[in-house]
mmCIF file of C-alpha atoms and ligand atoms in Angstrom:
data_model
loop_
_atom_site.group_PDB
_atom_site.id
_atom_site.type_symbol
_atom_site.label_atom_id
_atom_site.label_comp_id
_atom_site.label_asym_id
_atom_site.label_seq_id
_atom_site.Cartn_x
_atom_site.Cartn_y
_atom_site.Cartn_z
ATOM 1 C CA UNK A 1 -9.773 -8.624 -91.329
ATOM 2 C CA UNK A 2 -9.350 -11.718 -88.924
ATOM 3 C CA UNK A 3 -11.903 -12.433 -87.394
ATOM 4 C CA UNK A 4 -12.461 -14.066 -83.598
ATOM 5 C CA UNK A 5 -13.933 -16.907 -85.166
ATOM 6 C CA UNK A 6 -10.190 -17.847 -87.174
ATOM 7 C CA UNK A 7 -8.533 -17.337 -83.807
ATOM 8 C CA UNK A 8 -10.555 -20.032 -82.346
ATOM 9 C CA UNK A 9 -10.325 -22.227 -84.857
ATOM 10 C CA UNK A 10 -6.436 -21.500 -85.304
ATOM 11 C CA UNK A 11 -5.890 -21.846 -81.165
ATOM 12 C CA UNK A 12 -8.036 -24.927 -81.506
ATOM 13 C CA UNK A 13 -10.601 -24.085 -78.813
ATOM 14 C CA UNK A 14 -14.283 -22.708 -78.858
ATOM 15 C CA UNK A 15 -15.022 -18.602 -79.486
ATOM 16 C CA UNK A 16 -16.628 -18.666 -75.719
ATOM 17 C CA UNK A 17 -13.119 -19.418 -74.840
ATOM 18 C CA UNK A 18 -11.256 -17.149 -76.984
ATOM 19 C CA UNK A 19 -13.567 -14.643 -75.838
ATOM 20 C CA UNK A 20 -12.946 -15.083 -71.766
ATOM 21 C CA UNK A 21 -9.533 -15.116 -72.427
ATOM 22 C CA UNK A 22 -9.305 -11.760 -74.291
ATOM 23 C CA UNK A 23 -12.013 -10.217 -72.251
ATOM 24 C CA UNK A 24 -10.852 -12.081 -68.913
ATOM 25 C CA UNK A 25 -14.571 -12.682 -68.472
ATOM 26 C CA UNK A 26 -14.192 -16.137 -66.702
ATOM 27 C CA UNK A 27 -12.196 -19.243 -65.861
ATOM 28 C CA UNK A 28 -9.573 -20.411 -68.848
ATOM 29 C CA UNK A 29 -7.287 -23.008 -68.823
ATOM 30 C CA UNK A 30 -3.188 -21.799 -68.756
ATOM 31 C CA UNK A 31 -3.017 -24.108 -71.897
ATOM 32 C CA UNK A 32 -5.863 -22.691 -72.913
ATOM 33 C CA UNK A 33 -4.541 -19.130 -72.604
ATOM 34 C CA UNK A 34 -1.489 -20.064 -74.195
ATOM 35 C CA UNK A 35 -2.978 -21.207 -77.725
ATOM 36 C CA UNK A 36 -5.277 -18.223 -77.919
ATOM 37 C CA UNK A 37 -1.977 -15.803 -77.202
ATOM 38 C CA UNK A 38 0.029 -17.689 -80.203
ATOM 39 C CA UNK A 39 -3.170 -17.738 -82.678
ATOM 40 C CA UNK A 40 -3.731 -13.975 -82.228
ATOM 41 C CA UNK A 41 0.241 -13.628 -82.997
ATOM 42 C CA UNK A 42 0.234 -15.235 -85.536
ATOM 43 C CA UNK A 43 -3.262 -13.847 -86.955
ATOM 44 C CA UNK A 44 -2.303 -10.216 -86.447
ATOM 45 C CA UNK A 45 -5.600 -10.180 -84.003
ATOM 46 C CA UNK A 46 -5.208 -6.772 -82.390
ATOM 47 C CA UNK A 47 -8.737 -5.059 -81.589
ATOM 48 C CA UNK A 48 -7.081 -2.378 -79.136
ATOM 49 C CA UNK A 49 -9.305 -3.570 -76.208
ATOM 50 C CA UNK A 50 -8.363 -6.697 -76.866
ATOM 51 C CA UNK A 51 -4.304 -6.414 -76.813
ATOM 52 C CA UNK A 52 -4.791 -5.095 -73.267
ATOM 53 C CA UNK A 53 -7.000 -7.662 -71.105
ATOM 54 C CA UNK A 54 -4.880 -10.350 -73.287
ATOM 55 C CA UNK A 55 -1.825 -9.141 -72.299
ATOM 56 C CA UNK A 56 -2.906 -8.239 -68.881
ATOM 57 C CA UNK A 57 -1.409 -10.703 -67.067
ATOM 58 C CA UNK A 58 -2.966 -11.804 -63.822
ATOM 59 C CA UNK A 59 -0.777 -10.728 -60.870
ATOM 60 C CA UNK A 60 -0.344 -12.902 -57.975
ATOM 61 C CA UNK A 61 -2.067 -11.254 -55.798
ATOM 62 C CA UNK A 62 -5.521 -13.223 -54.314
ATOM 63 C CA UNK A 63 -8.311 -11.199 -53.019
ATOM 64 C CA UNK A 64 -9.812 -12.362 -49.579
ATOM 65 C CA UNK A 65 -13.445 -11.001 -48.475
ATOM 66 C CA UNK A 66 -14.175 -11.117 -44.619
ATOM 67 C CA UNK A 67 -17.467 -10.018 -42.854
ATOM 68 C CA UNK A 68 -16.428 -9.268 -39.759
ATOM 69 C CA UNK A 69 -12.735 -9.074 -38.514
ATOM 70 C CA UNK A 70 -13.263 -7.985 -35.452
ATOM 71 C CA UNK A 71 -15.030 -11.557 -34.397
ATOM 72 C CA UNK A 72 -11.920 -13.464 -34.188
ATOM 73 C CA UNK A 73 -13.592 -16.213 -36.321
ATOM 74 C CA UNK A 74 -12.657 -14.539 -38.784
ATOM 75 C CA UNK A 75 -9.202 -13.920 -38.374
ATOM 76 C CA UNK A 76 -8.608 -18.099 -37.893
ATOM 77 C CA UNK A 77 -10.000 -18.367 -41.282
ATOM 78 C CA UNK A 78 -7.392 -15.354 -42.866
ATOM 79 C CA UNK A 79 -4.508 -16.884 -41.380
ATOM 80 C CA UNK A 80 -5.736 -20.295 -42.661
ATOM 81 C CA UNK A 81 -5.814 -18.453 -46.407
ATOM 82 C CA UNK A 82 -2.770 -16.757 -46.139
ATOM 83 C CA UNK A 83 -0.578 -19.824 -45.366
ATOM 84 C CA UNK A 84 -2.412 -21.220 -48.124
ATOM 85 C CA UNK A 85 -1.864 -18.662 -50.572
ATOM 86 C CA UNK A 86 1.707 -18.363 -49.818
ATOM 87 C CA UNK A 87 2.890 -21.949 -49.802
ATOM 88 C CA UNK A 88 1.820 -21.851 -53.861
ATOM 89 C CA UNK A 89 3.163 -18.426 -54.688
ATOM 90 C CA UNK A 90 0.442 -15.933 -53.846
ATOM 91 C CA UNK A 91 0.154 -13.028 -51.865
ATOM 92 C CA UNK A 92 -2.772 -11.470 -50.037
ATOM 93 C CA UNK A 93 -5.374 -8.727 -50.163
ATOM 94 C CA UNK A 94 -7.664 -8.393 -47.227
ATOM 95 C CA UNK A 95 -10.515 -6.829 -47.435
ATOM 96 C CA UNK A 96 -12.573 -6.381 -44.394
ATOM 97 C CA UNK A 97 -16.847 -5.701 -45.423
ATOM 98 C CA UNK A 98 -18.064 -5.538 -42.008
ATOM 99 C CA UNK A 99 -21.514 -6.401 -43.216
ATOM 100 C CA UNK A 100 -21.905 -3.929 -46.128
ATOM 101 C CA UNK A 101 -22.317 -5.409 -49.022
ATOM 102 C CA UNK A 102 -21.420 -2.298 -50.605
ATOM 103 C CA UNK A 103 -18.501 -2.277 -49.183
ATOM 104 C CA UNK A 104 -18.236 -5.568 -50.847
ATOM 105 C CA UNK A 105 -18.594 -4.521 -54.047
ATOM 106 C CA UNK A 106 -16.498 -1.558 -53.447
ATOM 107 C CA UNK A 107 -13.443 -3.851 -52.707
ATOM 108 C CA UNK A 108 -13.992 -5.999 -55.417
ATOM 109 C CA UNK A 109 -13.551 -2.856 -57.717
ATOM 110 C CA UNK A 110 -10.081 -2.357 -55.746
ATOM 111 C CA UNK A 111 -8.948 -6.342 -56.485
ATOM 112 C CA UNK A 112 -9.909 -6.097 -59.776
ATOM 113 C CA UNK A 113 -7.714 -2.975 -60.361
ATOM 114 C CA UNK A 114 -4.539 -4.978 -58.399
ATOM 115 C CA UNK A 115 -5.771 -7.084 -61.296
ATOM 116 C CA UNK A 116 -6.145 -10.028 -58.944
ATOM 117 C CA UNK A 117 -5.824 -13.492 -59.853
ATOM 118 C CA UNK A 118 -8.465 -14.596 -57.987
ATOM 119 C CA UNK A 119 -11.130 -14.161 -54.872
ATOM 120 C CA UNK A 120 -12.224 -16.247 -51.510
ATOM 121 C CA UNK A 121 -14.942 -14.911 -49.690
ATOM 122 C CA UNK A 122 -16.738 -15.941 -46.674
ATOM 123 C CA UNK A 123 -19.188 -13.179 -46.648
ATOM 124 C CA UNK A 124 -22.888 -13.897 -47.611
ATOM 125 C CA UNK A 125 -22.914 -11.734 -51.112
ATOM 126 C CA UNK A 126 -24.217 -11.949 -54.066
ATOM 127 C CA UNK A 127 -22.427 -14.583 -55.796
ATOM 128 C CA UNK A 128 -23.077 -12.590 -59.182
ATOM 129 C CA UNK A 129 -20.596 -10.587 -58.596
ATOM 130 C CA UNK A 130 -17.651 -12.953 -58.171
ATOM 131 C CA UNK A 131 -18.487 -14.671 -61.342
ATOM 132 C CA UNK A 132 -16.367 -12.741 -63.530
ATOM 133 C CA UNK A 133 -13.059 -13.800 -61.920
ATOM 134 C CA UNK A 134 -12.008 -17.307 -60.474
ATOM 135 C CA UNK A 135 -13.597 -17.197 -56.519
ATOM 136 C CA UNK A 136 -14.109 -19.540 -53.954
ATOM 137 C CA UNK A 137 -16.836 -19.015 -51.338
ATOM 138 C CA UNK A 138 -15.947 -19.993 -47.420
ATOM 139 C CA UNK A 139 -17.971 -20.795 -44.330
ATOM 140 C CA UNK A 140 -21.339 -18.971 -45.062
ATOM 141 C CA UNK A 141 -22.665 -21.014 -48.299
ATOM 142 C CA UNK A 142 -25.570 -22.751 -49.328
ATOM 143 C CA UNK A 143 -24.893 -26.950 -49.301
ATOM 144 C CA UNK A 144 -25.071 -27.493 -52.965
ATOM 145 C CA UNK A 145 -22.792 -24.328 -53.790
ATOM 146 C CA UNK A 146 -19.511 -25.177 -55.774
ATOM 147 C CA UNK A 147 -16.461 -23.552 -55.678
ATOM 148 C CA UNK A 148 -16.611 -23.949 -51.302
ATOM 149 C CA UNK A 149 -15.611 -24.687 -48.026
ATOM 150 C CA UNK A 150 -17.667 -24.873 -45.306
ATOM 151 C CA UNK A 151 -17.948 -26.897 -41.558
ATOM 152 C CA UNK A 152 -20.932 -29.746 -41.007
ATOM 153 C CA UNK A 153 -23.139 -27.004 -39.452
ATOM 154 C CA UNK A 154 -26.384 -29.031 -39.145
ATOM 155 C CA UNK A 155 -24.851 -31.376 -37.247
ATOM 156 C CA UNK A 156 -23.162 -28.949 -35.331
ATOM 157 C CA UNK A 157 -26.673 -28.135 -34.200
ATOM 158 C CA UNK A 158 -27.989 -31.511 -33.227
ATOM 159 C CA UNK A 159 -24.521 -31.857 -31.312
ATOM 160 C CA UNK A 160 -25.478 -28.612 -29.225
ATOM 161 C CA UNK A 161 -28.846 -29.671 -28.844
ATOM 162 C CA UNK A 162 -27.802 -33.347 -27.419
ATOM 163 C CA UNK A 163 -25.665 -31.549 -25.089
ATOM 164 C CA UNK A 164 -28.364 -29.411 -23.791
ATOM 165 C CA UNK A 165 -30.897 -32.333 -23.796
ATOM 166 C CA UNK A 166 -28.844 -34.551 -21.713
ATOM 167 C CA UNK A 167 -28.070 -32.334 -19.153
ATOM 168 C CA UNK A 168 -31.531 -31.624 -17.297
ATOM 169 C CA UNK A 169 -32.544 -28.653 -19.245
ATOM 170 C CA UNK A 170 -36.051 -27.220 -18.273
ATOM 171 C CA UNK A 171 -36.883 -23.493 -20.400
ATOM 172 C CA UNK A 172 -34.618 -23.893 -23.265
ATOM 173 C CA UNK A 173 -34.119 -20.879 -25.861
ATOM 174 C CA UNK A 174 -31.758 -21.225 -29.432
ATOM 175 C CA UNK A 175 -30.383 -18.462 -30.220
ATOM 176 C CA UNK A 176 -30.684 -18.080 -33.367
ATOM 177 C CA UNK A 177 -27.838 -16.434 -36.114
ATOM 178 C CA UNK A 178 -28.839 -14.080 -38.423
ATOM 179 C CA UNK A 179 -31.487 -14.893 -41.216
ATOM 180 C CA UNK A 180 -29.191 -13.760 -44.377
ATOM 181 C CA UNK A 181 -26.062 -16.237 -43.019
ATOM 182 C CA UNK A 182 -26.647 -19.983 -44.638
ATOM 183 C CA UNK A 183 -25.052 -21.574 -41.699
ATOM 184 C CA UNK A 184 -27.931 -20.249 -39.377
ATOM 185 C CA UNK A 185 -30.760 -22.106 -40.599
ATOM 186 C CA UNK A 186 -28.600 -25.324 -40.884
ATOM 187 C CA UNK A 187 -27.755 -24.898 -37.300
ATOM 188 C CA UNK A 188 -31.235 -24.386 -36.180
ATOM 189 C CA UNK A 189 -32.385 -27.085 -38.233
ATOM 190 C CA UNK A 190 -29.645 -29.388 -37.042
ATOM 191 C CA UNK A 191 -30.775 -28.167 -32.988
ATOM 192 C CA UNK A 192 -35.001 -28.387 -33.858
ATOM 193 C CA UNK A 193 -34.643 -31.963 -34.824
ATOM 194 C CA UNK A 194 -33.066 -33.519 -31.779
ATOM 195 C CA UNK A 195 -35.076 -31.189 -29.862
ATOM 196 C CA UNK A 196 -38.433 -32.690 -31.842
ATOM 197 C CA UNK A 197 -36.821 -36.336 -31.069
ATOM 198 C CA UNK A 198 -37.258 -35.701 -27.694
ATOM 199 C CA UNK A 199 -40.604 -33.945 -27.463
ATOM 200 C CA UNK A 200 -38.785 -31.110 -25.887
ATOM 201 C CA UNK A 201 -40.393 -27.802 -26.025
ATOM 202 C CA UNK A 202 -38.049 -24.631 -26.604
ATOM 203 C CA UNK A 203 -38.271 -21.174 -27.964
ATOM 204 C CA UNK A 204 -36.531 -18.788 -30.347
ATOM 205 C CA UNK A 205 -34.561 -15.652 -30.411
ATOM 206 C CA UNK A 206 -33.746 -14.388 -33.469
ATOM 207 C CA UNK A 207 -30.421 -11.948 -33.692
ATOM 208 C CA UNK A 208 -30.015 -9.783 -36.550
ATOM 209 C CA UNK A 209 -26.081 -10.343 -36.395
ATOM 210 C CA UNK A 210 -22.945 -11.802 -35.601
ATOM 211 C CA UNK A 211 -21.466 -8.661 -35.550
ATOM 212 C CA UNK A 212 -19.163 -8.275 -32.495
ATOM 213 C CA UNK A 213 -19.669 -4.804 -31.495
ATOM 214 C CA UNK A 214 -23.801 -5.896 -30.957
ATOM 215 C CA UNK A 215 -23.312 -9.107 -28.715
ATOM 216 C CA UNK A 216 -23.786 -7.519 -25.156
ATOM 217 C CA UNK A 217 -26.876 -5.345 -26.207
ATOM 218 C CA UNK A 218 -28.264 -8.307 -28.086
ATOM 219 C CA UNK A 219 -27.828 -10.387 -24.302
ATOM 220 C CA UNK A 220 -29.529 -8.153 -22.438
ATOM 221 C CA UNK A 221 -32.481 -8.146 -24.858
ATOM 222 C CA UNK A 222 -32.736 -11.735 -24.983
ATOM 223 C CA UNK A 223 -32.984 -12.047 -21.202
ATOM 224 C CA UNK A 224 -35.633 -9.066 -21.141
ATOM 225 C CA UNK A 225 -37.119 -11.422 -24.283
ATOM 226 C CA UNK A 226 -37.208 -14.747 -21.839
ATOM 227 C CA UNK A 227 -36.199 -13.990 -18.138
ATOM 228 C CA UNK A 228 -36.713 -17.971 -17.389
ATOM 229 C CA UNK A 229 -34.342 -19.398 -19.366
ATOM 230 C CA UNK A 230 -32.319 -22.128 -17.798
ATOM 231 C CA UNK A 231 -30.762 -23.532 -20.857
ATOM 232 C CA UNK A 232 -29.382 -21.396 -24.278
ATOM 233 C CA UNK A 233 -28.161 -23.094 -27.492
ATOM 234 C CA UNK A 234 -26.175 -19.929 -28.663
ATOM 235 C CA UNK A 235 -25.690 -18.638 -32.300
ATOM 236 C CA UNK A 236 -21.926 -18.263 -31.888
ATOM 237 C CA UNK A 237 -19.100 -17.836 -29.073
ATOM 238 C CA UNK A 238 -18.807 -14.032 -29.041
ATOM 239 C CA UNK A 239 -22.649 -13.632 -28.129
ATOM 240 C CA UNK A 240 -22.750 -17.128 -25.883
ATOM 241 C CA UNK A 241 -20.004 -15.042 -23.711
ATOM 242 C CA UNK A 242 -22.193 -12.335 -23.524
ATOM 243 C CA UNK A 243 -24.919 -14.345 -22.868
ATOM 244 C CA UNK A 244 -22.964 -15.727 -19.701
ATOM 245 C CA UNK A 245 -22.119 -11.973 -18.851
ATOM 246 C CA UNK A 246 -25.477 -10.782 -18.564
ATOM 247 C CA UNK A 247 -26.630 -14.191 -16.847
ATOM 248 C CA UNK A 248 -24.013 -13.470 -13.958
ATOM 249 C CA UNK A 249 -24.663 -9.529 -13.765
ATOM 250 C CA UNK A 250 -28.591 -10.500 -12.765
ATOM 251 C CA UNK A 251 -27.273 -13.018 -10.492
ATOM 252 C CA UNK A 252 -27.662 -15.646 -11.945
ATOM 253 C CA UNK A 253 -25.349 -18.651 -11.627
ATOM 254 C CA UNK A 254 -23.527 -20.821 -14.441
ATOM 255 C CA UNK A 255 -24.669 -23.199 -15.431
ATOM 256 C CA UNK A 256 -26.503 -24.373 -12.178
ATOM 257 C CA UNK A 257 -29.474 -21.736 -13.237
ATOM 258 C CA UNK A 258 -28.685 -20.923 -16.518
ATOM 259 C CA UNK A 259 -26.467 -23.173 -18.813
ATOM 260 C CA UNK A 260 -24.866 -22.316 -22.155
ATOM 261 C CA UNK A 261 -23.892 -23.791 -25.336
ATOM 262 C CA UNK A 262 -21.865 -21.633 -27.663
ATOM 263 C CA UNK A 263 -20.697 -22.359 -31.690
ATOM 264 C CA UNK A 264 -16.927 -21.810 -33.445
ATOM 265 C CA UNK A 265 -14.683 -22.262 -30.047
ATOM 266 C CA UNK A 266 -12.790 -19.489 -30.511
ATOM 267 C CA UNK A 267 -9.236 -19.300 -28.317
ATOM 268 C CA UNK A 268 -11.264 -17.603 -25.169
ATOM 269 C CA UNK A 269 -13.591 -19.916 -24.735
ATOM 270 C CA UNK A 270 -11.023 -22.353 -23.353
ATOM 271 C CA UNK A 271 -8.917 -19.764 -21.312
ATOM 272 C CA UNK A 272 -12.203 -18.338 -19.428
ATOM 273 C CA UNK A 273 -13.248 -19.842 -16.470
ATOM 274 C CA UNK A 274 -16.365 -21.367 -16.293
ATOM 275 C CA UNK A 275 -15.181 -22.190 -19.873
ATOM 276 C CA UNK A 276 -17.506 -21.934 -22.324
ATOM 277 C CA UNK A 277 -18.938 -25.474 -24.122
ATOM 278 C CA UNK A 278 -19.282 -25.280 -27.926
ATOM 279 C CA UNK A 279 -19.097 -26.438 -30.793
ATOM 280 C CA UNK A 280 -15.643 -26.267 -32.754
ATOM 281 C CA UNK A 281 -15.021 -25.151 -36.516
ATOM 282 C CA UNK A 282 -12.147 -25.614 -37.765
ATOM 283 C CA UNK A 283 -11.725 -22.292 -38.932
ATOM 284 C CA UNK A 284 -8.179 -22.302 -39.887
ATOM 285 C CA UNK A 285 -8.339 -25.597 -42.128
ATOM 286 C CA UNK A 286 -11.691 -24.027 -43.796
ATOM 287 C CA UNK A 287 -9.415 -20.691 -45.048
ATOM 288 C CA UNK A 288 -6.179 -22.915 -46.058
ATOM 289 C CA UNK A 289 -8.497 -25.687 -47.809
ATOM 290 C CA UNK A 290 -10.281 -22.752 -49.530
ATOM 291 C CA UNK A 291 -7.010 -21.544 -50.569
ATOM 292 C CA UNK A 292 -5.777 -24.546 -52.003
ATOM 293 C CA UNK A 293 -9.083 -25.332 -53.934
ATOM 294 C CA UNK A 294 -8.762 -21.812 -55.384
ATOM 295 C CA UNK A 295 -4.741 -21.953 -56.242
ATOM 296 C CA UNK A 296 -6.046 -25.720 -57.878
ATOM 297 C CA UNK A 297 -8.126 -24.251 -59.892
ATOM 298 C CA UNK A 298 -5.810 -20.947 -60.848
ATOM 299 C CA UNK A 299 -3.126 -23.680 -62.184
ATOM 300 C CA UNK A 300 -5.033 -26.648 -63.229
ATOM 301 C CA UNK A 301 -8.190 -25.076 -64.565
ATOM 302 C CA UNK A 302 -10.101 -27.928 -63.279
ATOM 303 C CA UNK A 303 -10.843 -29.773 -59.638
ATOM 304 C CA UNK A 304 -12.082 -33.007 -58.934
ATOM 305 C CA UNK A 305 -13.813 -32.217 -55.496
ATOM 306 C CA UNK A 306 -15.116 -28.211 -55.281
ATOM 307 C CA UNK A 307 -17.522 -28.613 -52.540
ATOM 308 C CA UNK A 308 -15.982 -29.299 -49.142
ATOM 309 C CA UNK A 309 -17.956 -30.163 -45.878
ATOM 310 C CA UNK A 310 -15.313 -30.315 -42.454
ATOM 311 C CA UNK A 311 -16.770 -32.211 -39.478
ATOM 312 C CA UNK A 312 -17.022 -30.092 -36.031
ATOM 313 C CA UNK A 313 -16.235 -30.891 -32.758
ATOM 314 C CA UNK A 314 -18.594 -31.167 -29.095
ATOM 315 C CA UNK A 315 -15.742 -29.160 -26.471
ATOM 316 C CA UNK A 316 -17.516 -30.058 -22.992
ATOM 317 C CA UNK A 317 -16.553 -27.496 -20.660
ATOM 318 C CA UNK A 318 -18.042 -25.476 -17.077
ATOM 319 C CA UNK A 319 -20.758 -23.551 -18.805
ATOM 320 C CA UNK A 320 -22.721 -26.403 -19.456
ATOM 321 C CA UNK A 321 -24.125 -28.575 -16.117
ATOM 322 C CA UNK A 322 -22.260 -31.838 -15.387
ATOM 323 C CA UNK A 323 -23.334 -35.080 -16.419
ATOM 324 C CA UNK A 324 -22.327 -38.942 -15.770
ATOM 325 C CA UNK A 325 -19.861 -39.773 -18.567
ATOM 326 C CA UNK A 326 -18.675 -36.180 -18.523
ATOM 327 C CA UNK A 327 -14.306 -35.977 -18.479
HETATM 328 O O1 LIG B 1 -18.825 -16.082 -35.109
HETATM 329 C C1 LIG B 1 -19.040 -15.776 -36.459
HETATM 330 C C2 LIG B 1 -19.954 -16.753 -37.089
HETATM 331 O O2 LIG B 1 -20.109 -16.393 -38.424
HETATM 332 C C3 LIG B 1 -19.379 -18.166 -37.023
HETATM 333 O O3 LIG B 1 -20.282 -19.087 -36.463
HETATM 334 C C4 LIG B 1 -19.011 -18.486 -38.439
HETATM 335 O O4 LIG B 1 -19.614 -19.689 -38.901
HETATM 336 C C5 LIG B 1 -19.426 -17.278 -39.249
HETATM 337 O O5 LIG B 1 -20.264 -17.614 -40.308
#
């Protein structure tokens, strides 16, 4: 009886490879594929489990994960991956966790069925278990993680910081994004270390999400929290806006007694008046760069670059109090 072993030595390539490509368990090479499809032809290789995942071709279909769609983030970032994805072929399936990582899984039950070619994810998961198809990871990763696509968010953070700092601030507070999301601790860190360069004290507000739907009850507990504060460094747009909300609704006025910083610049924060200062992602490139770093790897097996970093921008605007060399 052949055995796996002949294959691979037929097809040229190792048994680990033979054995993803039959069992789909991991990446493998088109070329790759290829020889191990002819060898087993030729061989008369034909386990029954093994005729099916080696003949179940990949559709091309590519799985997107999202935490949050209704935080228009996030939405930026799917448009970004769908004009990716089409451009090379693909077409998209969406699938919105909203923070429930078993909703995660869940949907990546439902991709693999659509027998997907491939996953992006921006949501904060357990990377385990992406690893048995092709994935790339967007936005909320770890520095050193391959396979990803992420903004510069610890300098993001000093850049909010420097704007606060240089702009008369007296009780400052960050607000800070929730523990289990990367990109909060590199914005903190990025905020507590121009903060520390200028002997500035400040205090902390932790939020247990970015979650839309929680933003205005998460204000008014952070003004119950610190009833002083003149100056926030928020954790992202939607909850900076709400932040401003709650400000004006206990009188308070913007940003003469209480200025504020936000982080993404989504499209509102432009169109509102005071307009809200921030810091901007660029969303949209992070979702079509992740798409063509996935697609790259789909068709050439291999990347030379698979861990992006895309600078962020300081947007100046009303919420934040006038200074000199201000526009
Ligand atoms: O507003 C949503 C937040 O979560 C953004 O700051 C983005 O970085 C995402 O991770």
């Amino acid at each position: 009886m052949t055995t796996i072993k002949e294959v691979a030595k037929l097809a040229g390539v190792s048994v680990a490879t033979v054995s993803r490509a039959l069992n789909n368990s991991g990446y493998v090479s088109e070329e790759a594929r290829k020889k191990v499809e002819s060898a087993v032809k030729e061989l008369n290789f034909y386990p029954n489990e093994v005729a099916r995942s080696l003949y179940q071709k990949k559709s091309k279909l590519i799985g997107l994960l999202l935490p949050d769609i209704a935080n228009p983030f996030f939405p930026l970032i799917a448009k970004g991956v769908e004009d990716g994805v089409n451009q090379r072929g693909y077409s998209l399936l969406l699938g919105n966790v909203e923070d429930d990582l078993e909703k995660e899984k869940d949907y990546l039950k439902i991709f693999a069925q659509n027998n997907i070619a491939g996953v992006i994810s921006a949501v904060q998961g357990d990377i385990k278990d992406l690893q048995n198809m092709p994935f790339v990871l967007l936005d909320r990763v770890e520095s050193d993680q391959n396979f990803s696509v992420h903004s510069d968010d610890y300098t993001g953070g000093m850049m909010a910081a420097e704007a606060i700092v240089s702009r008369d601030p007296k009780e400052i507070v960050i607000m800070v994004g929730p523990k289990e999301v990367p990109s909060s601790a590199a914005r903190l860190a990025g905020n507590q270390k121009v903060l520390k360069d200028h002997q500035l004290d400040y205090q902390i507000f932790q939020t247990s999400s970015f979650k839309f739907e929680l933003a205005e009850q998460t204000a008014e507990q952070f003004f119950d929290t610190y009833p002083n504060v003149d100056s926030v460094i928020a954790s992202n747009d939607v909850y900076a806006i709400a932040v401003m909300k709650e400000a004006l609704k206990r009188g308070r006025r913007i940003p003469e007694d209480v200025q504020i910083i936000g982080y993404d610049d989504m499209p509102f924060s432009r169109m509102m008046y005071p307009g809200l200062a921030t810091i901007a992602q660029p969303a949209y490139e992070i979702g079509y760069r992740g798409a063509k770093l996935l697609c790259d790897i789909l068709e050439k097996g291999f990347v030379e670059v698979s861990r992006i970093q895309l600078p962020v921008i300081l947007k100046i605007r009303e919420s934040v109090r006038k200074k000199d060399e201000d526009e």
